[in-house]
Amino acid sequence: MNPLYLASGSPRRRELLTQIGVPFSAISADIDETPLIDESPAAYVERLARGKAEAGRAKLAVSESGAPICVLGADTAVVLDGNILGKPVDEADSLAMLMALSDREHEVLTAIAVLDGQRCESRVVRSLVRFRSISRQEAAAYWASGEPQDKAGGYGIQGLGAVFVAGLNGSYSAVVGLPVCETAELLGHFGIPCWQNLTVR
């Protein structure tokens, strides 16, 4: 079976990959995440997912068994009115993001890419998230919790930020950071099945 590497430092992506029973090794893949001029949000996340997978593979040698080495890269963006909301730089930025998202629907785009040196396949998954109305006091308290500081769009749906979510149309796991349905399908194309931790009786 082909060895898999996850080119991500995200603990949430590691948890989701573990959840579907896929063994992997995690590697770092730092790339320039600056959007290109006139680049659409969907093209942006797909380019970064592919770039992370390529950067991860560049760090790896050929496997001892001679089997192709597969690398999974992913990227998530929160998009409001066509604009990508990155990670907040400070409290004022975080509060501005949450106030903009308050009582509105926004897009979450997550791209995944798998490559083995011969080919690269990628997918972009679009989900719609609606927030209830958020007060500035709530936004300030949320920032003080420390959770928003490393999150795209300034919130984590799997954590304390879940209380803001009034509705979701799409993939919950994609909003967290890794769409497990599409990831399992894509890995299957590279000979990596999910549920490898199940015992056949």
JSON list of C-alpha atoms in Angstrom, two decimals:
[
{"chain": "A", "resi": 1, "resn": "MET", "atom": "CA", "xyz": [0.00, 0.00, 0.00]},
{"chain": "A", "resi": 2, "resn": "ASN", "atom": "CA", "xyz": [1.29, 3.44, -0.87]},
{"chain": "A", "resi": 3, "resn": "PRO", "atom": "CA", "xyz": [2.55, 5.45, 2.12]},
{"chain": "A", "resi": 4, "resn": "LEU", "atom": "CA", "xyz": [0.69, 8.71, 2.75]},
{"chain": "A", "resi": 5, "resn": "TYR", "atom": "CA", "xyz": [2.05, 11.99, 4.03]},
{"chain": "A", "resi": 6, "resn": "LEU", "atom": "CA", "xyz": [-0.12, 14.88, 5.18]},
{"chain": "A", "resi": 7, "resn": "ALA", "atom": "CA", "xyz": [1.49, 18.20, 4.28]},
{"chain": "A", "resi": 8, "resn": "SER", "atom": "CA", "xyz": [-0.16, 20.19, 7.05]},
{"chain": "A", "resi": 9, "resn": "GLY", "atom": "CA", "xyz": [0.47, 21.32, 10.59]},
{"chain": "A", "resi": 10, "resn": "SER", "atom": "CA", "xyz": [-3.26, 21.49, 11.34]},
{"chain": "A", "resi": 11, "resn": "PRO", "atom": "CA", "xyz": [-4.27, 19.25, 14.26]},
{"chain": "A", "resi": 12, "resn": "ARG", "atom": "CA", "xyz": [-7.84, 19.31, 12.94]},
{"chain": "A", "resi": 13, "resn": "ARG", "atom": "CA", "xyz": [-6.82, 17.81, 9.59]},
{"chain": "A", "resi": 14, "resn": "ARG", "atom": "CA", "xyz": [-4.81, 15.16, 11.40]},
{"chain": "A", "resi": 15, "resn": "GLU", "atom": "CA", "xyz": [-7.83, 14.26, 13.54]},
{"chain": "A", "resi": 16, "resn": "LEU", "atom": "CA", "xyz": [-10.14, 14.00, 10.52]},
{"chain": "A", "resi": 17, "resn": "LEU", "atom": "CA", "xyz": [-7.72, 11.79, 8.59]},
{"chain": "A", "resi": 18, "resn": "THR", "atom": "CA", "xyz": [-7.33, 9.57, 11.65]},
{"chain": "A", "resi": 19, "resn": "GLN", "atom": "CA", "xyz": [-11.14, 9.49, 12.03]},
{"chain": "A", "resi": 20, "resn": "ILE", "atom": "CA", "xyz": [-11.57, 7.77, 8.66]},
{"chain": "A", "resi": 21, "resn": "GLY", "atom": "CA", "xyz": [-8.88, 5.19, 9.42]},
{"chain": "A", "resi": 22, "resn": "VAL", "atom": "CA", "xyz": [-6.09, 6.37, 7.13]},
{"chain": "A", "resi": 23, "resn": "PRO", "atom": "CA", "xyz": [-2.53, 5.98, 8.53]},
{"chain": "A", "resi": 24, "resn": "PHE", "atom": "CA", "xyz": [-0.21, 8.84, 7.62]},
{"chain": "A", "resi": 25, "resn": "SER", "atom": "CA", "xyz": [2.89, 10.77, 8.58]},
{"chain": "A", "resi": 26, "resn": "ALA", "atom": "CA", "xyz": [2.69, 14.54, 8.98]},
{"chain": "A", "resi": 27, "resn": "ILE", "atom": "CA", "xyz": [5.24, 16.84, 7.36]},
{"chain": "A", "resi": 28, "resn": "SER", "atom": "CA", "xyz": [5.52, 20.60, 7.21]},
{"chain": "A", "resi": 29, "resn": "ALA", "atom": "CA", "xyz": [4.95, 22.41, 3.93]},
{"chain": "A", "resi": 30, "resn": "ASP", "atom": "CA", "xyz": [5.44, 26.14, 4.19]},
{"chain": "A", "resi": 31, "resn": "ILE", "atom": "CA", "xyz": [4.57, 28.05, 1.02]},
{"chain": "A", "resi": 32, "resn": "ASP", "atom": "CA", "xyz": [3.80, 31.65, 0.12]},
{"chain": "A", "resi": 33, "resn": "GLU", "atom": "CA", "xyz": [0.06, 32.07, 0.66]},
{"chain": "A", "resi": 34, "resn": "THR", "atom": "CA", "xyz": [-0.26, 35.49, -0.95]},
{"chain": "A", "resi": 35, "resn": "PRO", "atom": "CA", "xyz": [-3.20, 35.58, -3.39]},
{"chain": "A", "resi": 36, "resn": "LEU", "atom": "CA", "xyz": [-2.38, 36.35, -7.01]},
{"chain": "A", "resi": 37, "resn": "ILE", "atom": "CA", "xyz": [-3.82, 39.41, -8.74]},
{"chain": "A", "resi": 38, "resn": "ASP", "atom": "CA", "xyz": [-7.39, 38.74, -9.92]},
{"chain": "A", "resi": 39, "resn": "GLU", "atom": "CA", "xyz": [-7.23, 35.17, -8.58]},
{"chain": "A", "resi": 40, "resn": "SER", "atom": "CA", "xyz": [-10.63, 33.76, -7.60]},
{"chain": "A", "resi": 41, "resn": "PRO", "atom": "CA", "xyz": [-10.99, 32.32, -4.09]},
{"chain": "A", "resi": 42, "resn": "ALA", "atom": "CA", "xyz": [-11.60, 28.82, -5.54]},
{"chain": "A", "resi": 43, "resn": "ALA", "atom": "CA", "xyz": [-8.48, 29.01, -7.71]},
{"chain": "A", "resi": 44, "resn": "TYR", "atom": "CA", "xyz": [-6.55, 30.33, -4.71]},
{"chain": "A", "resi": 45, "resn": "VAL", "atom": "CA", "xyz": [-7.36, 27.45, -2.36]},
{"chain": "A", "resi": 46, "resn": "GLU", "atom": "CA", "xyz": [-6.77, 24.86, -5.09]},
{"chain": "A", "resi": 47, "resn": "ARG", "atom": "CA", "xyz": [-3.38, 26.37, -5.96]},
{"chain": "A", "resi": 48, "resn": "LEU", "atom": "CA", "xyz": [-2.36, 26.37, -2.29]},
{"chain": "A", "resi": 49, "resn": "ALA", "atom": "CA", "xyz": [-3.50, 22.77, -1.73]},
{"chain": "A", "resi": 50, "resn": "ARG", "atom": "CA", "xyz": [-1.47, 21.65, -4.74]},
{"chain": "A", "resi": 51, "resn": "GLY", "atom": "CA", "xyz": [1.47, 23.82, -3.67]},
{"chain": "A", "resi": 52, "resn": "LYS", "atom": "CA", "xyz": [1.50, 22.35, -0.17]},
{"chain": "A", "resi": 53, "resn": "ALA", "atom": "CA", "xyz": [1.41, 18.80, -1.56]},
{"chain": "A", "resi": 54, "resn": "GLU", "atom": "CA", "xyz": [4.28, 19.60, -3.92]},
{"chain": "A", "resi": 55, "resn": "ALA", "atom": "CA", "xyz": [6.31, 21.29, -1.16]},
{"chain": "A", "resi": 56, "resn": "GLY", "atom": "CA", "xyz": [5.76, 18.28, 1.08]},
{"chain": "A", "resi": 57, "resn": "ARG", "atom": "CA", "xyz": [6.82, 15.80, -1.57]},
{"chain": "A", "resi": 58, "resn": "ALA", "atom": "CA", "xyz": [9.97, 17.81, -2.32]},
{"chain": "A", "resi": 59, "resn": "LYS", "atom": "CA", "xyz": [11.13, 16.97, 1.22]},
{"chain": "A", "resi": 60, "resn": "LEU", "atom": "CA", "xyz": [10.71, 13.22, 0.79]},
{"chain": "A", "resi": 61, "resn": "ALA", "atom": "CA", "xyz": [12.97, 10.57, -0.70]},
{"chain": "A", "resi": 62, "resn": "VAL", "atom": "CA", "xyz": [11.78, 7.46, -2.55]},
{"chain": "A", "resi": 63, "resn": "SER", "atom": "CA", "xyz": [10.16, 4.94, -0.20]},
{"chain": "A", "resi": 64, "resn": "GLU", "atom": "CA", "xyz": [12.16, 1.83, 0.75]},
{"chain": "A", "resi": 65, "resn": "SER", "atom": "CA", "xyz": [9.54, -0.46, -0.79]},
{"chain": "A", "resi": 66, "resn": "GLY", "atom": "CA", "xyz": [9.67, 1.43, -4.04]},
{"chain": "A", "resi": 67, "resn": "ALA", "atom": "CA", "xyz": [5.96, 2.22, -3.76]},
{"chain": "A", "resi": 68, "resn": "PRO", "atom": "CA", "xyz": [4.88, 5.70, -4.87]},
{"chain": "A", "resi": 69, "resn": "ILE", "atom": "CA", "xyz": [4.88, 8.24, -2.08]},
{"chain": "A", "resi": 70, "resn": "CYS", "atom": "CA", "xyz": [1.56, 10.07, -1.88]},
{"chain": "A", "resi": 71, "resn": "VAL", "atom": "CA", "xyz": [1.22, 13.50, -0.34]},
{"chain": "A", "resi": 72, "resn": "LEU", "atom": "CA", "xyz": [-2.05, 15.17, 0.66]},
{"chain": "A", "resi": 73, "resn": "GLY", "atom": "CA", "xyz": [-2.27, 18.94, 0.79]},
{"chain": "A", "resi": 74, "resn": "ALA", "atom": "CA", "xyz": [-5.25, 21.05, 1.81]},
{"chain": "A", "resi": 75, "resn": "ASP", "atom": "CA", "xyz": [-6.25, 24.67, 2.21]},
{"chain": "A", "resi": 76, "resn": "THR", "atom": "CA", "xyz": [-9.35, 26.39, 3.55]},
{"chain": "A", "resi": 77, "resn": "ALA", "atom": "CA", "xyz": [-10.62, 29.92, 2.96]},
{"chain": "A", "resi": 78, "resn": "VAL", "atom": "CA", "xyz": [-13.54, 31.82, 4.42]},
{"chain": "A", "resi": 79, "resn": "VAL", "atom": "CA", "xyz": [-15.05, 34.05, 1.74]},
{"chain": "A", "resi": 80, "resn": "LEU", "atom": "CA", "xyz": [-17.42, 36.98, 2.24]},
{"chain": "A", "resi": 81, "resn": "ASP", "atom": "CA", "xyz": [-18.62, 39.09, -0.69]},
{"chain": "A", "resi": 82, "resn": "GLY", "atom": "CA", "xyz": [-15.92, 37.54, -2.87]},
{"chain": "A", "resi": 83, "resn": "ASN", "atom": "CA", "xyz": [-13.14, 38.51, -0.44]},
{"chain": "A", "resi": 84, "resn": "ILE", "atom": "CA", "xyz": [-10.96, 35.99, 1.39]},
{"chain": "A", "resi": 85, "resn": "LEU", "atom": "CA", "xyz": [-10.88, 36.47, 5.16]},
{"chain": "A", "resi": 86, "resn": "GLY", "atom": "CA", "xyz": [-7.54, 35.22, 6.46]},
{"chain": "A", "resi": 87, "resn": "LYS", "atom": "CA", "xyz": [-6.38, 34.66, 10.01]},
{"chain": "A", "resi": 88, "resn": "PRO", "atom": "CA", "xyz": [-6.94, 37.74, 12.20]},
{"chain": "A", "resi": 89, "resn": "VAL", "atom": "CA", "xyz": [-3.77, 39.71, 12.88]},
{"chain": "A", "resi": 90, "resn": "ASP", "atom": "CA", "xyz": [-5.02, 41.17, 16.16]},
{"chain": "A", "resi": 91, "resn": "GLU", "atom": "CA", "xyz": [-8.13, 41.69, 18.29]},
{"chain": "A", "resi": 92, "resn": "ALA", "atom": "CA", "xyz": [-9.43, 44.61, 16.20]},
{"chain": "A", "resi": 93, "resn": "ASP", "atom": "CA", "xyz": [-9.12, 42.52, 13.03]},
{"chain": "A", "resi": 94, "resn": "SER", "atom": "CA", "xyz": [-10.89, 39.59, 14.69]},
{"chain": "A", "resi": 95, "resn": "LEU", "atom": "CA", "xyz": [-13.77, 41.74, 15.89]},
{"chain": "A", "resi": 96, "resn": "ALA", "atom": "CA", "xyz": [-14.12, 43.34, 12.46]},
{"chain": "A", "resi": 97, "resn": "MET", "atom": "CA", "xyz": [-14.33, 39.88, 10.84]},
{"chain": "A", "resi": 98, "resn": "LEU", "atom": "CA", "xyz": [-16.97, 38.61, 13.24]},
{"chain": "A", "resi": 99, "resn": "MET", "atom": "CA", "xyz": [-19.04, 41.78, 12.90]},
{"chain": "A", "resi": 100, "resn": "ALA", "atom": "CA", "xyz": [-18.90, 41.40, 9.11]},
{"chain": "A", "resi": 101, "resn": "LEU", "atom": "CA", "xyz": [-19.97, 37.73, 9.35]},
{"chain": "A", "resi": 102, "resn": "SER", "atom": "CA", "xyz": [-22.68, 38.46, 11.94]},
{"chain": "A", "resi": 103, "resn": "ASP", "atom": "CA", "xyz": [-26.24, 37.66, 10.81]},
{"chain": "A", "resi": 104, "resn": "ARG", "atom": "CA", "xyz": [-25.03, 36.75, 7.32]},
{"chain": "A", "resi": 105, "resn": "GLU", "atom": "CA", "xyz": [-24.17, 33.77, 5.15]},
{"chain": "A", "resi": 106, "resn": "HIS", "atom": "CA", "xyz": [-20.61, 33.22, 3.93]},
{"chain": "A", "resi": 107, "resn": "GLU", "atom": "CA", "xyz": [-18.73, 30.68, 1.85]},
{"chain": "A", "resi": 108, "resn": "VAL", "atom": "CA", "xyz": [-16.11, 28.26, 3.09]},
{"chain": "A", "resi": 109, "resn": "LEU", "atom": "CA", "xyz": [-13.93, 26.79, 0.35]},
{"chain": "A", "resi": 110, "resn": "THR", "atom": "CA", "xyz": [-11.66, 23.85, 1.10]},
{"chain": "A", "resi": 111, "resn": "ALA", "atom": "CA", "xyz": [-9.37, 22.37, -1.52]},
{"chain": "A", "resi": 112, "resn": "ILE", "atom": "CA", "xyz": [-7.57, 19.04, -1.29]},
{"chain": "A", "resi": 113, "resn": "ALA", "atom": "CA", "xyz": [-4.82, 17.74, -3.55]},
{"chain": "A", "resi": 114, "resn": "VAL", "atom": "CA", "xyz": [-3.10, 14.35, -3.70]},
{"chain": "A", "resi": 115, "resn": "LEU", "atom": "CA", "xyz": [0.03, 13.68, -5.74]},
{"chain": "A", "resi": 116, "resn": "ASP", "atom": "CA", "xyz": [2.40, 10.76, -6.12]},
{"chain": "A", "resi": 117, "resn": "GLY", "atom": "CA", "xyz": [5.03, 12.22, -8.42]},
{"chain": "A", "resi": 118, "resn": "GLN", "atom": "CA", "xyz": [3.31, 10.96, -11.56]},
{"chain": "A", "resi": 119, "resn": "ARG", "atom": "CA", "xyz": [0.01, 12.78, -11.27]},
{"chain": "A", "resi": 120, "resn": "CYS", "atom": "CA", "xyz": [-1.87, 15.20, -9.08]},
{"chain": "A", "resi": 121, "resn": "GLU", "atom": "CA", "xyz": [-5.63, 15.27, -8.51]},
{"chain": "A", "resi": 122, "resn": "SER", "atom": "CA", "xyz": [-7.50, 17.98, -6.64]},
{"chain": "A", "resi": 123, "resn": "ARG", "atom": "CA", "xyz": [-11.01, 18.95, -5.54]},
{"chain": "A", "resi": 124, "resn": "VAL", "atom": "CA", "xyz": [-12.59, 22.14, -4.24]},
{"chain": "A", "resi": 125, "resn": "VAL", "atom": "CA", "xyz": [-15.53, 21.76, -1.84]},
{"chain": "A", "resi": 126, "resn": "ARG", "atom": "CA", "xyz": [-17.89, 24.71, -1.27]},
{"chain": "A", "resi": 127, "resn": "SER", "atom": "CA", "xyz": [-20.01, 25.04, 1.85]},
{"chain": "A", "resi": 128, "resn": "LEU", "atom": "CA", "xyz": [-22.32, 27.84, 2.99]},
{"chain": "A", "resi": 129, "resn": "VAL", "atom": "CA", "xyz": [-22.36, 28.85, 6.66]},
{"chain": "A", "resi": 130, "resn": "ARG", "atom": "CA", "xyz": [-24.89, 31.22, 8.20]},
{"chain": "A", "resi": 131, "resn": "PHE", "atom": "CA", "xyz": [-24.09, 33.07, 11.41]},
{"chain": "A", "resi": 132, "resn": "ARG", "atom": "CA", "xyz": [-26.61, 34.40, 13.88]},
{"chain": "A", "resi": 133, "resn": "SER", "atom": "CA", "xyz": [-26.28, 37.95, 15.12]},
{"chain": "A", "resi": 134, "resn": "ILE", "atom": "CA", "xyz": [-23.10, 38.43, 17.20]},
{"chain": "A", "resi": 135, "resn": "SER", "atom": "CA", "xyz": [-22.60, 41.24, 19.73]},
{"chain": "A", "resi": 136, "resn": "ARG", "atom": "CA", "xyz": [-19.28, 43.05, 20.10]},
{"chain": "A", "resi": 137, "resn": "GLN", "atom": "CA", "xyz": [-19.10, 41.76, 23.69]},
{"chain": "A", "resi": 138, "resn": "GLU", "atom": "CA", "xyz": [-19.37, 38.18, 22.45]},
{"chain": "A", "resi": 139, "resn": "ALA", "atom": "CA", "xyz": [-16.77, 38.82, 19.76]},
{"chain": "A", "resi": 140, "resn": "ALA", "atom": "CA", "xyz": [-14.37, 40.28, 22.34]},
{"chain": "A", "resi": 141, "resn": "ALA", "atom": "CA", "xyz": [-14.92, 37.36, 24.73]},
{"chain": "A", "resi": 142, "resn": "TYR", "atom": "CA", "xyz": [-14.34, 34.92, 21.87]},
{"chain": "A", "resi": 143, "resn": "TRP", "atom": "CA", "xyz": [-11.06, 36.60, 20.98]},
{"chain": "A", "resi": 144, "resn": "ALA", "atom": "CA", "xyz": [-10.00, 36.43, 24.64]},
{"chain": "A", "resi": 145, "resn": "SER", "atom": "CA", "xyz": [-10.50, 32.64, 24.54]},
{"chain": "A", "resi": 146, "resn": "GLY", "atom": "CA", "xyz": [-7.56, 32.39, 22.12]},
{"chain": "A", "resi": 147, "resn": "GLU", "atom": "CA", "xyz": [-9.46, 30.21, 19.64]},
{"chain": "A", "resi": 148, "resn": "PRO", "atom": "CA", "xyz": [-9.79, 32.64, 16.70]},
{"chain": "A", "resi": 149, "resn": "GLN", "atom": "CA", "xyz": [-6.11, 33.52, 16.46]},
{"chain": "A", "resi": 150, "resn": "ASP", "atom": "CA", "xyz": [-5.02, 30.77, 14.06]},
{"chain": "A", "resi": 151, "resn": "LYS", "atom": "CA", "xyz": [-8.33, 30.25, 12.25]},
{"chain": "A", "resi": 152, "resn": "ALA", "atom": "CA", "xyz": [-9.24, 31.35, 8.74]},
{"chain": "A", "resi": 153, "resn": "GLY", "atom": "CA", "xyz": [-12.10, 33.79, 9.02]},
{"chain": "A", "resi": 154, "resn": "GLY", "atom": "CA", "xyz": [-11.44, 34.17, 12.73]},
{"chain": "A", "resi": 155, "resn": "TYR", "atom": "CA", "xyz": [-13.55, 31.26, 13.99]},
{"chain": "A", "resi": 156, "resn": "GLY", "atom": "CA", "xyz": [-13.50, 27.50, 14.53]},
{"chain": "A", "resi": 157, "resn": "ILE", "atom": "CA", "xyz": [-16.75, 25.66, 13.83]},
{"chain": "A", "resi": 158, "resn": "GLN", "atom": "CA", "xyz": [-15.52, 22.62, 15.76]},
{"chain": "A", "resi": 159, "resn": "GLY", "atom": "CA", "xyz": [-14.84, 24.65, 18.92]},
{"chain": "A", "resi": 160, "resn": "LEU", "atom": "CA", "xyz": [-16.32, 27.55, 20.85]},
{"chain": "A", "resi": 161, "resn": "GLY", "atom": "CA", "xyz": [-17.25, 29.28, 17.59]},
{"chain": "A", "resi": 162, "resn": "ALA", "atom": "CA", "xyz": [-19.95, 26.66, 16.97]},
{"chain": "A", "resi": 163, "resn": "VAL", "atom": "CA", "xyz": [-22.41, 28.78, 18.98]},
{"chain": "A", "resi": 164, "resn": "PHE", "atom": "CA", "xyz": [-22.41, 31.38, 16.18]},
{"chain": "A", "resi": 165, "resn": "VAL", "atom": "CA", "xyz": [-23.48, 28.91, 13.48]},
{"chain": "A", "resi": 166, "resn": "ALA", "atom": "CA", "xyz": [-27.21, 29.09, 12.74]},
{"chain": "A", "resi": 167, "resn": "GLY", "atom": "CA", "xyz": [-27.04, 26.92, 9.64]},
{"chain": "A", "resi": 168, "resn": "LEU", "atom": "CA", "xyz": [-24.76, 24.95, 7.35]},
{"chain": "A", "resi": 169, "resn": "ASN", "atom": "CA", "xyz": [-25.32, 23.86, 3.77]},
{"chain": "A", "resi": 170, "resn": "GLY", "atom": "CA", "xyz": [-22.49, 21.61, 2.64]},
{"chain": "A", "resi": 171, "resn": "SER", "atom": "CA", "xyz": [-19.73, 19.61, 4.31]},
{"chain": "A", "resi": 172, "resn": "TYR", "atom": "CA", "xyz": [-19.12, 20.14, 8.02]},
{"chain": "A", "resi": 173, "resn": "SER", "atom": "CA", "xyz": [-15.73, 18.43, 7.86]},
{"chain": "A", "resi": 174, "resn": "ALA", "atom": "CA", "xyz": [-14.71, 20.68, 4.96]},
{"chain": "A", "resi": 175, "resn": "VAL", "atom": "CA", "xyz": [-15.45, 23.73, 7.10]},
{"chain": "A", "resi": 176, "resn": "VAL", "atom": "CA", "xyz": [-13.28, 22.20, 9.83]},
{"chain": "A", "resi": 177, "resn": "GLY", "atom": "CA", "xyz": [-10.50, 21.81, 7.26]},
{"chain": "A", "resi": 178, "resn": "LEU", "atom": "CA", "xyz": [-10.70, 18.45, 5.46]},
{"chain": "A", "resi": 179, "resn": "PRO", "atom": "CA", "xyz": [-13.75, 17.17, 3.51]},
{"chain": "A", "resi": 180, "resn": "VAL", "atom": "CA", "xyz": [-13.65, 13.51, 4.53]},
{"chain": "A", "resi": 181, "resn": "CYS", "atom": "CA", "xyz": [-16.00, 12.22, 1.79]},
{"chain": "A", "resi": 182, "resn": "GLU", "atom": "CA", "xyz": [-14.00, 13.78, -1.05]},
{"chain": "A", "resi": 183, "resn": "THR", "atom": "CA", "xyz": [-10.68, 12.98, 0.66]},
{"chain": "A", "resi": 184, "resn": "ALA", "atom": "CA", "xyz": [-11.56, 9.29, 0.93]},
{"chain": "A", "resi": 185, "resn": "GLU", "atom": "CA", "xyz": [-12.60, 9.24, -2.73]},
{"chain": "A", "resi": 186, "resn": "LEU", "atom": "CA", "xyz": [-9.41, 10.96, -3.88]},
{"chain": "A", "resi": 187, "resn": "LEU", "atom": "CA", "xyz": [-7.15, 8.73, -1.79]},
{"chain": "A", "resi": 188, "resn": "GLY", "atom": "CA", "xyz": [-8.91, 5.70, -3.28]},
{"chain": "A", "resi": 189, "resn": "HIS", "atom": "CA", "xyz": [-7.73, 6.82, -6.72]},
{"chain": "A", "resi": 190, "resn": "PHE", "atom": "CA", "xyz": [-4.18, 6.47, -5.40]},
{"chain": "A", "resi": 191, "resn": "GLY", "atom": "CA", "xyz": [-4.65, 3.03, -3.86]},
{"chain": "A", "resi": 192, "resn": "ILE", "atom": "CA", "xyz": [-5.11, 4.27, -0.29]},
{"chain": "A", "resi": 193, "resn": "PRO", "atom": "CA", "xyz": [-8.34, 2.98, 1.26]},
{"chain": "A", "resi": 194, "resn": "CYS", "atom": "CA", "xyz": [-10.02, 4.40, 4.35]},
{"chain": "A", "resi": 195, "resn": "TRP", "atom": "CA", "xyz": [-11.07, 2.30, 7.36]},
{"chain": "A", "resi": 196, "resn": "GLN", "atom": "CA", "xyz": [-7.66, 0.61, 7.49]},
{"chain": "A", "resi": 197, "resn": "ASN", "atom": "CA", "xyz": [-8.01, 0.32, 11.26]},
{"chain": "A", "resi": 198, "resn": "LEU", "atom": "CA", "xyz": [-11.02, -2.02, 11.04]},
{"chain": "A", "resi": 199, "resn": "THR", "atom": "CA", "xyz": [-10.49, -5.70, 11.81]},
{"chain": "A", "resi": 200, "resn": "VAL", "atom": "CA", "xyz": [-12.10, -8.03, 9.29]},
{"chain": "A", "resi": 201, "resn": "ARG", "atom": "CA", "xyz": [-13.95, -10.88, 11.01]}
]
